[in-house]
C-alpha cells in the first residue's frame, strides 16, 4: 500500500523541541520532493519546509527559519522535521506530502494538488 505515515507529534512546552518523522511505504522517496505542511484550528494550511531529491535544496517558511530543520534519508525511506524553540503559534496538525514535479520553493507555496499526503500528526505547544 502506497502511503505516508507521520509520527512524533505531541505536547511540548514553549521553547522545547520535537522531531517529526514521515515514513514512506510502498514506494521510494528518491525521486520526490518532500514537504511538511501544517494547519492550525481555523486557519488555512501552510507550507513549513520542503526538500528536493535532486540536490537536497530546501525551503522554509519565514516563521520557522532558524528553528526548524528538514532532512531526508532515502534509504529508510523517511523525512524528518526537527523543530526547536517551539512557540505556541506552532501548534497545528503537521502533514507531509510528496510530489515528483515541483521544486522545494514552489512546493512550499503551491501545495493544493500534491500527489500524496499523510494523515497528519498533532503538535501542541503549551505550558
mmCIF file of N, CA and C in Angstrom:
data_model
loop_
_atom_site.group_PDB
_atom_site.id
_atom_site.type_symbol
_atom_site.label_atom_id
_atom_site.label_comp_id
_atom_site.label_asym_id
_atom_site.label_seq_id
_atom_site.Cartn_x
_atom_site.Cartn_y
_atom_site.Cartn_z
ATOM 1 N N UNK A 1 0.838 -1.189 0.000
ATOM 2 C CA UNK A 1 0.000 0.000 0.000
ATOM 3 C C UNK A 1 0.876 1.243 0.000
ATOM 4 N N UNK A 2 0.598 2.150 -0.928
ATOM 5 C CA UNK A 2 1.356 3.388 -1.034
ATOM 6 C C UNK A 2 0.822 4.385 -0.019
ATOM 7 N N UNK A 3 1.673 4.805 0.900
ATOM 8 C CA UNK A 3 1.221 5.755 1.905
ATOM 9 C C UNK A 3 2.390 6.456 2.583
ATOM 10 N N UNK A 4 2.054 7.549 3.227
ATOM 11 C CA UNK A 4 2.979 8.288 4.079
ATOM 12 C C UNK A 4 2.401 8.266 5.489
ATOM 13 N N UNK A 5 3.247 8.016 6.459
ATOM 14 C CA UNK A 5 2.791 7.949 7.843
ATOM 15 C C UNK A 5 3.651 8.864 8.701
ATOM 16 N N UNK A 6 3.008 9.886 9.282
ATOM 17 C CA UNK A 6 3.716 10.807 10.154
ATOM 18 C C UNK A 6 3.701 10.300 11.601
ATOM 19 N N UNK A 7 4.719 10.667 12.349
ATOM 20 C CA UNK A 7 4.780 10.361 13.771
ATOM 21 C C UNK A 7 5.658 11.390 14.460
ATOM 22 N N UNK A 8 5.604 11.381 15.790
ATOM 23 C CA UNK A 8 6.477 12.256 16.568
ATOM 24 C C UNK A 8 5.795 13.461 17.174
ATOM 25 N N UNK A 9 4.534 13.666 16.855
ATOM 26 C CA UNK A 9 3.828 14.789 17.443
ATOM 27 C C UNK A 9 3.550 14.571 18.920
ATOM 28 N N UNK A 10 3.087 15.629 19.580
ATOM 29 C CA UNK A 10 2.767 15.525 20.997
ATOM 30 C C UNK A 10 2.663 16.883 21.639
ATOM 31 N N UNK A 11 2.637 16.868 22.956
ATOM 32 C CA UNK A 11 2.551 18.094 23.745
ATOM 33 C C UNK A 11 3.947 18.478 24.216
ATOM 34 N N UNK A 12 4.313 19.723 23.995
ATOM 35 C CA UNK A 12 5.631 20.204 24.411
ATOM 36 C C UNK A 12 5.484 21.624 24.941
ATOM 37 N N UNK A 13 6.328 21.980 25.887
ATOM 38 C CA UNK A 13 6.292 23.333 26.441
ATOM 39 C C UNK A 13 6.964 24.322 25.491
ATOM 40 N N UNK A 14 6.589 25.576 25.561
ATOM 41 C CA UNK A 14 7.282 26.596 24.751
ATOM 42 C C UNK A 14 8.785 26.560 24.996
ATOM 43 N N UNK A 15 9.537 26.667 23.906
ATOM 44 C CA UNK A 15 10.979 26.563 23.987
ATOM 45 C C UNK A 15 11.503 25.151 23.824
ATOM 46 N N UNK A 16 10.627 24.185 23.832
ATOM 47 C CA UNK A 16 11.035 22.789 23.703
ATOM 48 C C UNK A 16 11.251 22.359 22.264
ATOM 49 N N UNK A 17 11.533 21.069 22.097
ATOM 50 C CA UNK A 17 11.844 20.515 20.779
ATOM 51 C C UNK A 17 11.046 19.243 20.526
ATOM 52 N N UNK A 18 10.809 18.995 19.257
ATOM 53 C CA UNK A 18 10.215 17.745 18.801
ATOM 54 C C UNK A 18 10.835 17.397 17.455
ATOM 55 N N UNK A 19 10.867 16.101 17.159
ATOM 56 C CA UNK A 19 11.278 15.670 15.828
ATOM 57 C C UNK A 19 10.154 14.859 15.214
ATOM 58 N N UNK A 20 9.655 15.342 14.108
ATOM 59 C CA UNK A 20 8.620 14.629 13.378
ATOM 60 C C UNK A 20 9.269 13.731 12.329
ATOM 61 N N UNK A 21 8.637 12.598 12.091
ATOM 62 C CA UNK A 21 9.075 11.669 11.053
ATOM 63 C C UNK A 21 7.938 11.414 10.076
ATOM 64 N N UNK A 22 8.305 11.207 8.838
ATOM 65 C CA UNK A 22 7.335 10.853 7.800
ATOM 66 C C UNK A 22 7.916 9.670 7.045
ATOM 67 N N UNK A 23 7.333 8.509 7.259
ATOM 68 C CA UNK A 23 7.822 7.290 6.644
ATOM 69 C C UNK A 23 6.995 6.937 5.422
ATOM 70 N N UNK A 24 7.680 6.634 4.332
ATOM 71 C CA UNK A 24 7.008 6.214 3.107
ATOM 72 C C UNK A 24 6.954 4.697 3.037
ATOM 73 N N UNK A 25 5.843 4.165 2.590
ATOM 74 C CA UNK A 25 5.754 2.723 2.367
ATOM 75 C C UNK A 25 5.121 2.484 1.006
ATOM 76 N N UNK A 26 5.549 1.409 0.357
ATOM 77 C CA UNK A 26 5.015 1.072 -0.947
ATOM 78 C C UNK A 26 5.685 1.794 -2.095
ATOM 79 N N UNK A 27 6.632 2.683 -1.791
ATOM 80 C CA UNK A 27 7.365 3.382 -2.843
ATOM 81 C C UNK A 27 8.635 3.966 -2.237
ATOM 82 N N UNK A 28 9.527 4.405 -3.114
ATOM 83 C CA UNK A 28 10.773 5.021 -2.656
ATOM 84 C C UNK A 28 10.700 6.530 -2.832
ATOM 85 N N UNK A 29 11.444 7.232 -2.000
ATOM 86 C CA UNK A 29 11.382 8.682 -1.985
ATOM 87 C C UNK A 29 12.395 9.355 -2.902
ATOM 88 N N UNK A 30 13.269 8.589 -3.479
ATOM 89 C CA UNK A 30 14.439 9.186 -4.111
ATOM 90 C C UNK A 30 14.128 10.095 -5.289
ATOM 91 N N UNK A 31 12.938 10.041 -5.859
ATOM 92 C CA UNK A 31 12.614 10.921 -6.981
ATOM 93 C C UNK A 31 11.583 11.977 -6.623
ATOM 94 N N UNK A 32 11.327 12.132 -5.331
ATOM 95 C CA UNK A 32 10.268 13.040 -4.896
ATOM 96 C C UNK A 32 10.815 14.235 -4.123
ATOM 97 N N UNK A 33 10.192 15.367 -4.361
ATOM 98 C CA UNK A 33 10.317 16.480 -3.425
ATOM 99 C C UNK A 33 9.342 16.207 -2.285
ATOM 100 N N UNK A 34 9.803 16.455 -1.068
ATOM 101 C CA UNK A 34 9.007 16.151 0.114
ATOM 102 C C UNK A 34 8.808 17.432 0.915
ATOM 103 N N UNK A 35 7.617 17.582 1.446
ATOM 104 C CA UNK A 35 7.350 18.789 2.219
ATOM 105 C C UNK A 35 6.595 18.512 3.496
ATOM 106 N N UNK A 36 6.760 19.422 4.440
ATOM 107 C CA UNK A 36 5.968 19.440 5.662
ATOM 108 C C UNK A 36 5.045 20.648 5.610
ATOM 109 N N UNK A 37 3.819 20.429 6.014
ATOM 110 C CA UNK A 37 2.795 21.458 5.998
ATOM 111 C C UNK A 37 2.052 21.399 7.325
ATOM 112 N N UNK A 38 1.371 22.465 7.674
ATOM 113 C CA UNK A 38 0.631 22.438 8.930
ATOM 114 C C UNK A 38 -0.670 23.221 8.792
ATOM 115 N N UNK A 39 -1.609 22.837 9.617
ATOM 116 C CA UNK A 39 -2.892 23.532 9.644
ATOM 117 C C UNK A 39 -3.332 23.692 11.082
ATOM 118 N N UNK A 40 -3.426 24.932 11.496
ATOM 119 C CA UNK A 40 -3.894 25.250 12.837
ATOM 120 C C UNK A 40 -5.414 25.404 12.815
ATOM 121 N N UNK A 41 -6.062 25.248 13.962
ATOM 122 C CA UNK A 41 -7.525 25.389 14.005
ATOM 123 C C UNK A 41 -7.986 26.730 13.461
ATOM 124 N N UNK A 42 -8.920 26.696 12.532
ATOM 125 C CA UNK A 42 -9.473 27.921 11.980
ATOM 126 C C UNK A 42 -8.605 28.621 10.958
ATOM 127 N N UNK A 43 -7.482 28.010 10.605
ATOM 128 C CA UNK A 43 -6.577 28.637 9.643
ATOM 129 C C UNK A 43 -6.386 27.753 8.423
ATOM 130 N N UNK A 44 -5.894 28.358 7.346
ATOM 131 C CA UNK A 44 -5.588 27.596 6.149
ATOM 132 C C UNK A 44 -4.282 26.821 6.336
ATOM 133 N N UNK A 45 -4.168 25.756 5.581
ATOM 134 C CA UNK A 45 -2.922 25.001 5.583
ATOM 135 C C UNK A 45 -1.789 25.854 5.012
ATOM 136 N N UNK A 46 -0.610 25.722 5.610
ATOM 137 C CA UNK A 46 0.537 26.486 5.135
ATOM 138 C C UNK A 46 1.759 25.591 5.000
ATOM 139 N N UNK A 47 2.641 25.968 4.097
ATOM 140 C CA UNK A 47 3.886 25.237 3.945
ATOM 141 C C UNK A 47 4.841 25.582 5.062
ATOM 142 N N UNK A 48 5.545 24.582 5.552
ATOM 143 C CA UNK A 48 6.523 24.754 6.621
ATOM 144 C C UNK A 48 7.945 24.618 6.068
ATOM 145 N N UNK A 49 8.207 23.502 5.394
ATOM 146 C CA UNK A 49 9.533 23.267 4.843
ATOM 147 C C UNK A 49 9.462 22.166 3.803
ATOM 148 N N UNK A 50 10.307 22.284 2.768
ATOM 149 C CA UNK A 50 10.352 21.296 1.701
ATOM 150 C C UNK A 50 11.799 21.017 1.335
ATOM 151 N N UNK A 51 12.030 19.810 0.772
ATOM 152 C CA UNK A 51 13.372 19.426 0.370
ATOM 153 C C UNK A 51 13.291 18.629 -0.925
ATOM 154 N N UNK A 52 14.170 18.943 -1.873
ATOM 155 C CA UNK A 52 14.149 18.250 -3.152
ATOM 156 C C UNK A 52 14.940 16.947 -3.074
ATOM 157 N N UNK A 53 14.787 16.132 -4.102
ATOM 158 C CA UNK A 53 15.535 14.886 -4.177
ATOM 159 C C UNK A 53 16.837 15.054 -4.941
ATOM 160 N N UNK A 54 16.852 15.930 -5.929
ATOM 161 C CA UNK A 54 17.989 16.013 -6.840
ATOM 162 C C UNK A 54 19.242 16.551 -6.164
ATOM 163 N N UNK A 55 19.125 17.660 -5.466
ATOM 164 C CA UNK A 55 20.311 18.272 -4.860
ATOM 165 C C UNK A 55 20.128 18.576 -3.376
ATOM 166 N N UNK A 56 19.002 18.161 -2.824
ATOM 167 C CA UNK A 56 18.775 18.378 -1.397
ATOM 168 C C UNK A 56 18.519 19.820 -1.027
ATOM 169 N N UNK A 57 18.168 20.647 -2.017
ATOM 170 C CA UNK A 57 17.892 22.042 -1.696
ATOM 171 C C UNK A 57 16.625 22.139 -0.859
ATOM 172 N N UNK A 58 16.585 23.125 -0.008
ATOM 173 C CA UNK A 58 15.492 23.263 0.953
ATOM 174 C C UNK A 58 14.817 24.629 0.859
ATOM 175 N N UNK A 59 13.621 24.679 1.397
ATOM 176 C CA UNK A 59 12.874 25.928 1.507
ATOM 177 C C UNK A 59 12.153 25.928 2.843
ATOM 178 N N UNK A 60 12.107 27.078 3.475
ATOM 179 C CA UNK A 60 11.467 27.199 4.781
ATOM 180 C C UNK A 60 10.541 28.403 4.796
ATOM 181 N N UNK A 61 9.444 28.270 5.500
ATOM 182 C CA UNK A 61 8.602 29.422 5.772
ATOM 183 C C UNK A 61 9.370 30.386 6.670
ATOM 184 N N UNK A 62 9.144 31.676 6.493
ATOM 185 C CA UNK A 62 9.852 32.668 7.300
ATOM 186 C C UNK A 62 9.628 32.448 8.797
ATOM 187 N N UNK A 63 8.444 31.982 9.147
ATOM 188 C CA UNK A 63 8.095 31.823 10.558
ATOM 189 C C UNK A 63 8.889 30.728 11.260
ATOM 190 N N UNK A 64 9.537 29.835 10.499
ATOM 191 C CA UNK A 64 10.265 28.725 11.129
ATOM 192 C C UNK A 64 11.757 28.741 10.825
ATOM 193 N N UNK A 65 12.207 29.667 9.991
ATOM 194 C CA UNK A 65 13.633 29.725 9.651
ATOM 195 C C UNK A 65 14.481 29.890 10.902
ATOM 196 N N UNK A 66 15.551 29.110 10.958
ATOM 197 C CA UNK A 66 16.441 29.169 12.101
ATOM 198 C C UNK A 66 15.996 28.309 13.270
ATOM 199 N N UNK A 67 14.775 27.797 13.232
ATOM 200 C CA UNK A 67 14.259 26.949 14.313
ATOM 201 C C UNK A 67 13.989 25.520 13.852
ATOM 202 N N UNK A 68 13.541 25.357 12.623
ATOM 203 C CA UNK A 68 13.198 24.035 12.100
ATOM 204 C C UNK A 68 14.238 23.604 11.069
ATOM 205 N N UNK A 69 14.477 22.293 11.000
ATOM 206 C CA UNK A 69 15.390 21.746 10.006
ATOM 207 C C UNK A 69 14.764 20.506 9.387
ATOM 208 N N UNK A 70 14.718 20.489 8.054
ATOM 209 C CA UNK A 70 14.201 19.335 7.336
ATOM 210 C C UNK A 70 15.369 18.484 6.845
ATOM 211 N N UNK A 71 15.195 17.178 6.863
ATOM 212 C CA UNK A 71 16.211 16.285 6.341
ATOM 213 C C UNK A 71 15.530 15.030 5.806
ATOM 214 N N UNK A 72 16.265 14.272 5.026
ATOM 215 C CA UNK A 72 15.694 13.081 4.438
ATOM 216 C C UNK A 72 16.707 11.942 4.460
ATOM 217 N N UNK A 73 16.198 10.735 4.582
ATOM 218 C CA UNK A 73 17.013 9.535 4.491
ATOM 219 C C UNK A 73 16.299 8.622 3.511
ATOM 220 N N UNK A 74 16.707 8.657 2.256
ATOM 221 C CA UNK A 74 16.005 7.908 1.219
ATOM 222 C C UNK A 74 16.158 6.403 1.399
ATOM 223 N N UNK A 75 17.138 5.975 2.149
ATOM 224 C CA UNK A 75 17.348 4.540 2.351
ATOM 225 C C UNK A 75 16.303 3.930 3.270
ATOM 226 N N UNK A 76 15.664 4.763 4.098
ATOM 227 C CA UNK A 76 14.762 4.200 5.114
ATOM 228 C C UNK A 76 13.347 3.880 4.661
ATOM 229 N N UNK A 77 12.685 4.585 3.810
ATOM 230 C CA UNK A 77 12.796 5.980 3.398
ATOM 231 C C UNK A 77 11.931 6.878 4.287
ATOM 232 N N UNK A 78 12.545 7.889 4.833
ATOM 233 C CA UNK A 78 11.887 8.736 5.817
ATOM 234 C C UNK A 78 12.391 10.169 5.672
ATOM 235 N N UNK A 79 11.494 11.106 5.947
ATOM 236 C CA UNK A 79 11.883 12.505 6.019
ATOM 237 C C UNK A 79 11.589 12.993 7.422
ATOM 238 N N UNK A 80 12.422 13.890 7.922
ATOM 239 C CA UNK A 80 12.330 14.368 9.296
ATOM 240 C C UNK A 80 12.134 15.874 9.326
ATOM 241 N N UNK A 81 11.515 16.333 10.393
ATOM 242 C CA UNK A 81 11.431 17.759 10.671
ATOM 243 C C UNK A 81 11.833 17.959 12.124
ATOM 244 N N UNK A 82 13.027 18.478 12.321
ATOM 245 C CA UNK A 82 13.496 18.808 13.663
ATOM 246 C C UNK A 82 12.999 20.195 14.013
ATOM 247 N N UNK A 83 12.234 20.294 15.090
ATOM 248 C CA UNK A 83 11.630 21.557 15.488
ATOM 249 C C UNK A 83 12.178 21.969 16.844
ATOM 250 N N UNK A 84 12.879 23.080 16.881
ATOM 251 C CA UNK A 84 13.451 23.612 18.108
ATOM 252 C C UNK A 84 12.813 24.952 18.449
ATOM 253 N N UNK A 85 13.010 25.373 19.680
ATOM 254 C CA UNK A 85 12.487 26.668 20.134
ATOM 255 C C UNK A 85 11.023 26.830 19.770
ATOM 256 N N UNK A 86 10.248 25.826 20.079
ATOM 257 C CA UNK A 86 8.848 25.827 19.689
ATOM 258 C C UNK A 86 8.060 26.922 20.403
ATOM 259 N N UNK A 87 7.090 27.450 19.680
ATOM 260 C CA UNK A 87 6.248 28.531 20.178
ATOM 261 C C UNK A 87 4.788 28.081 20.164
ATOM 262 N N UNK A 88 3.953 28.684 20.962
ATOM 263 C CA UNK A 88 2.524 28.322 20.938
ATOM 264 C C UNK A 88 1.913 28.439 19.545
ATOM 265 N N UNK A 89 2.384 29.379 18.752
ATOM 266 C CA UNK A 89 1.843 29.533 17.395
ATOM 267 C C UNK A 89 2.267 28.427 16.440
ATOM 268 N N UNK A 90 3.140 27.539 16.868
ATOM 269 C CA UNK A 90 3.491 26.359 16.064
ATOM 270 C C UNK A 90 2.475 25.237 16.245
ATOM 271 N N UNK A 91 1.544 25.406 17.167
ATOM 272 C CA UNK A 91 0.518 24.392 17.398
ATOM 273 C C UNK A 91 -0.319 24.185 16.145
ATOM 274 N N UNK A 92 -0.377 22.935 15.687
ATOM 275 C CA UNK A 92 -1.093 22.617 14.449
ATOM 276 C C UNK A 92 -1.019 21.112 14.218
ATOM 277 N N UNK A 93 -1.812 20.655 13.266
ATOM 278 C CA UNK A 93 -1.626 19.322 12.722
ATOM 279 C C UNK A 93 -0.596 19.434 11.606
ATOM 280 N N UNK A 94 0.425 18.622 11.687
ATOM 281 C CA UNK A 94 1.511 18.646 10.704
ATOM 282 C C UNK A 94 1.352 17.467 9.749
ATOM 283 N N UNK A 95 1.452 17.772 8.466
ATOM 284 C CA UNK A 95 1.315 16.779 7.415
ATOM 285 C C UNK A 95 2.576 16.754 6.557
ATOM 286 N N UNK A 96 2.911 15.579 6.028
ATOM 287 C CA UNK A 96 3.933 15.503 4.997
ATOM 288 C C UNK A 96 3.258 15.146 3.677
ATOM 289 N N UNK A 97 3.920 15.516 2.611
ATOM 290 C CA UNK A 97 3.386 15.259 1.273
ATOM 291 C C UNK A 97 4.545 15.174 0.294
ATOM 292 N N UNK A 98 4.288 14.547 -0.850
ATOM 293 C CA UNK A 98 5.332 14.368 -1.853
ATOM 294 C C UNK A 98 4.816 14.739 -3.238
ATOM 295 N N UNK A 99 5.783 15.082 -4.094
ATOM 296 C CA UNK A 99 5.448 15.379 -5.486
ATOM 297 C C UNK A 99 6.702 15.191 -6.325
ATOM 298 N N UNK A 100 6.536 14.644 -7.524
ATOM 299 C CA UNK A 100 7.693 14.391 -8.383
ATOM 300 C C UNK A 100 8.067 15.587 -9.245
ATOM 301 N N UNK A 101 7.179 16.578 -9.347
ATOM 302 C CA UNK A 101 7.378 17.589 -10.378
ATOM 303 C C UNK A 101 7.696 18.983 -9.853
ATOM 304 N N UNK A 102 7.545 19.191 -8.565
ATOM 305 C CA UNK A 102 7.763 20.525 -8.024
ATOM 306 C C UNK A 102 9.092 20.607 -7.279
ATOM 307 N N UNK A 103 9.724 21.760 -7.354
ATOM 308 C CA UNK A 103 10.886 22.011 -6.534
ATOM 309 C C UNK A 103 10.468 22.451 -5.141
ATOM 310 N N UNK A 104 11.443 22.552 -4.260
ATOM 311 C CA UNK A 104 11.136 22.847 -2.862
ATOM 312 C C UNK A 104 10.473 24.201 -2.688
ATOM 313 N N UNK A 105 11.011 25.223 -3.335
ATOM 314 C CA UNK A 105 10.479 26.569 -3.157
ATOM 315 C C UNK A 105 9.059 26.682 -3.706
ATOM 316 N N UNK A 106 8.795 26.036 -4.832
ATOM 317 C CA UNK A 106 7.456 26.065 -5.416
ATOM 318 C C UNK A 106 6.476 25.292 -4.547
ATOM 319 N N UNK A 107 6.883 24.132 -4.094
ATOM 320 C CA UNK A 107 6.014 23.272 -3.299
ATOM 321 C C UNK A 107 5.602 23.940 -1.991
ATOM 322 N N UNK A 108 6.477 24.762 -1.450
ATOM 323 C CA UNK A 108 6.188 25.424 -0.175
ATOM 324 C C UNK A 108 4.915 26.268 -0.261
ATOM 325 N N UNK A 109 4.695 26.873 -1.442
ATOM 326 C CA UNK A 109 3.564 27.792 -1.575
ATOM 327 C C UNK A 109 2.446 27.270 -2.473
ATOM 328 N N UNK A 110 2.736 26.218 -3.242
ATOM 329 C CA UNK A 110 1.740 25.670 -4.164
ATOM 330 C C UNK A 110 1.569 24.194 -3.837
ATOM 331 N N UNK A 111 0.697 23.901 -2.906
ATOM 332 C CA UNK A 111 0.598 22.542 -2.392
ATOM 333 C C UNK A 111 -0.818 21.985 -2.434
ATOM 334 N N UNK A 112 -1.668 22.601 -3.229
ATOM 335 C CA UNK A 112 -3.063 22.163 -3.240
ATOM 336 C C UNK A 112 -3.230 20.809 -3.911
ATOM 337 N N UNK A 113 -2.395 20.490 -4.915
ATOM 338 C CA UNK A 113 -2.610 19.284 -5.711
ATOM 339 C C UNK A 113 -1.422 18.334 -5.649
ATOM 340 N N UNK A 114 -0.810 18.207 -4.515
ATOM 341 C CA UNK A 114 0.323 17.293 -4.390
ATOM 342 C C UNK A 114 -0.114 15.848 -4.518
ATOM 343 N N UNK A 115 0.840 14.989 -4.879
ATOM 344 C CA UNK A 115 0.486 13.623 -5.272
ATOM 345 C C UNK A 115 0.006 12.751 -4.127
ATOM 346 N N UNK A 116 0.610 12.912 -2.961
ATOM 347 C CA UNK A 116 0.260 12.020 -1.862
ATOM 348 C C UNK A 116 0.462 12.741 -0.543
ATOM 349 N N UNK A 117 -0.484 12.569 0.366
ATOM 350 C CA UNK A 117 -0.436 13.189 1.687
ATOM 351 C C UNK A 117 -0.494 12.122 2.782
ATOM 352 N N UNK A 118 0.127 12.435 3.911
ATOM 353 C CA UNK A 118 -0.038 11.607 5.086
ATOM 354 C C UNK A 118 -1.285 12.019 5.848
ATOM 355 N N UNK A 119 -1.519 11.336 6.973
ATOM 356 C CA UNK A 119 -2.747 11.575 7.737
ATOM 357 C C UNK A 119 -2.590 12.672 8.783
ATOM 358 N N UNK A 120 -1.371 13.069 9.054
ATOM 359 C CA UNK A 120 -1.113 14.159 9.986
ATOM 360 C C UNK A 120 -0.767 13.707 11.384
ATOM 361 N N UNK A 121 -0.022 14.559 12.080
ATOM 362 C CA UNK A 121 0.300 14.337 13.485
ATOM 363 C C UNK A 121 0.163 15.667 14.210
ATOM 364 N N UNK A 122 -0.444 15.632 15.393
ATOM 365 C CA UNK A 122 -0.757 16.852 16.120
ATOM 366 C C UNK A 122 0.418 17.291 16.983
ATOM 367 N N UNK A 123 0.774 18.551 16.850
ATOM 368 C CA UNK A 123 1.775 19.177 17.700
ATOM 369 C C UNK A 123 1.094 20.271 18.509
ATOM 370 N N UNK A 124 1.225 20.188 19.820
ATOM 371 C CA UNK A 124 0.643 21.187 20.709
ATOM 372 C C UNK A 124 1.757 21.792 21.554
ATOM 373 N N UNK A 125 1.896 23.100 21.457
ATOM 374 C CA UNK A 125 2.920 23.808 22.223
ATOM 375 C C UNK A 125 2.200 24.648 23.275
ATOM 376 N N UNK A 126 2.332 24.232 24.506
ATOM 377 C CA UNK A 126 1.590 24.889 25.576
ATOM 378 C C UNK A 126 2.262 24.616 26.911
ATOM 379 N N UNK A 127 2.147 25.580 27.809
ATOM 380 C CA UNK A 127 2.661 25.395 29.166
ATOM 381 C C UNK A 127 1.553 24.892 30.080
#
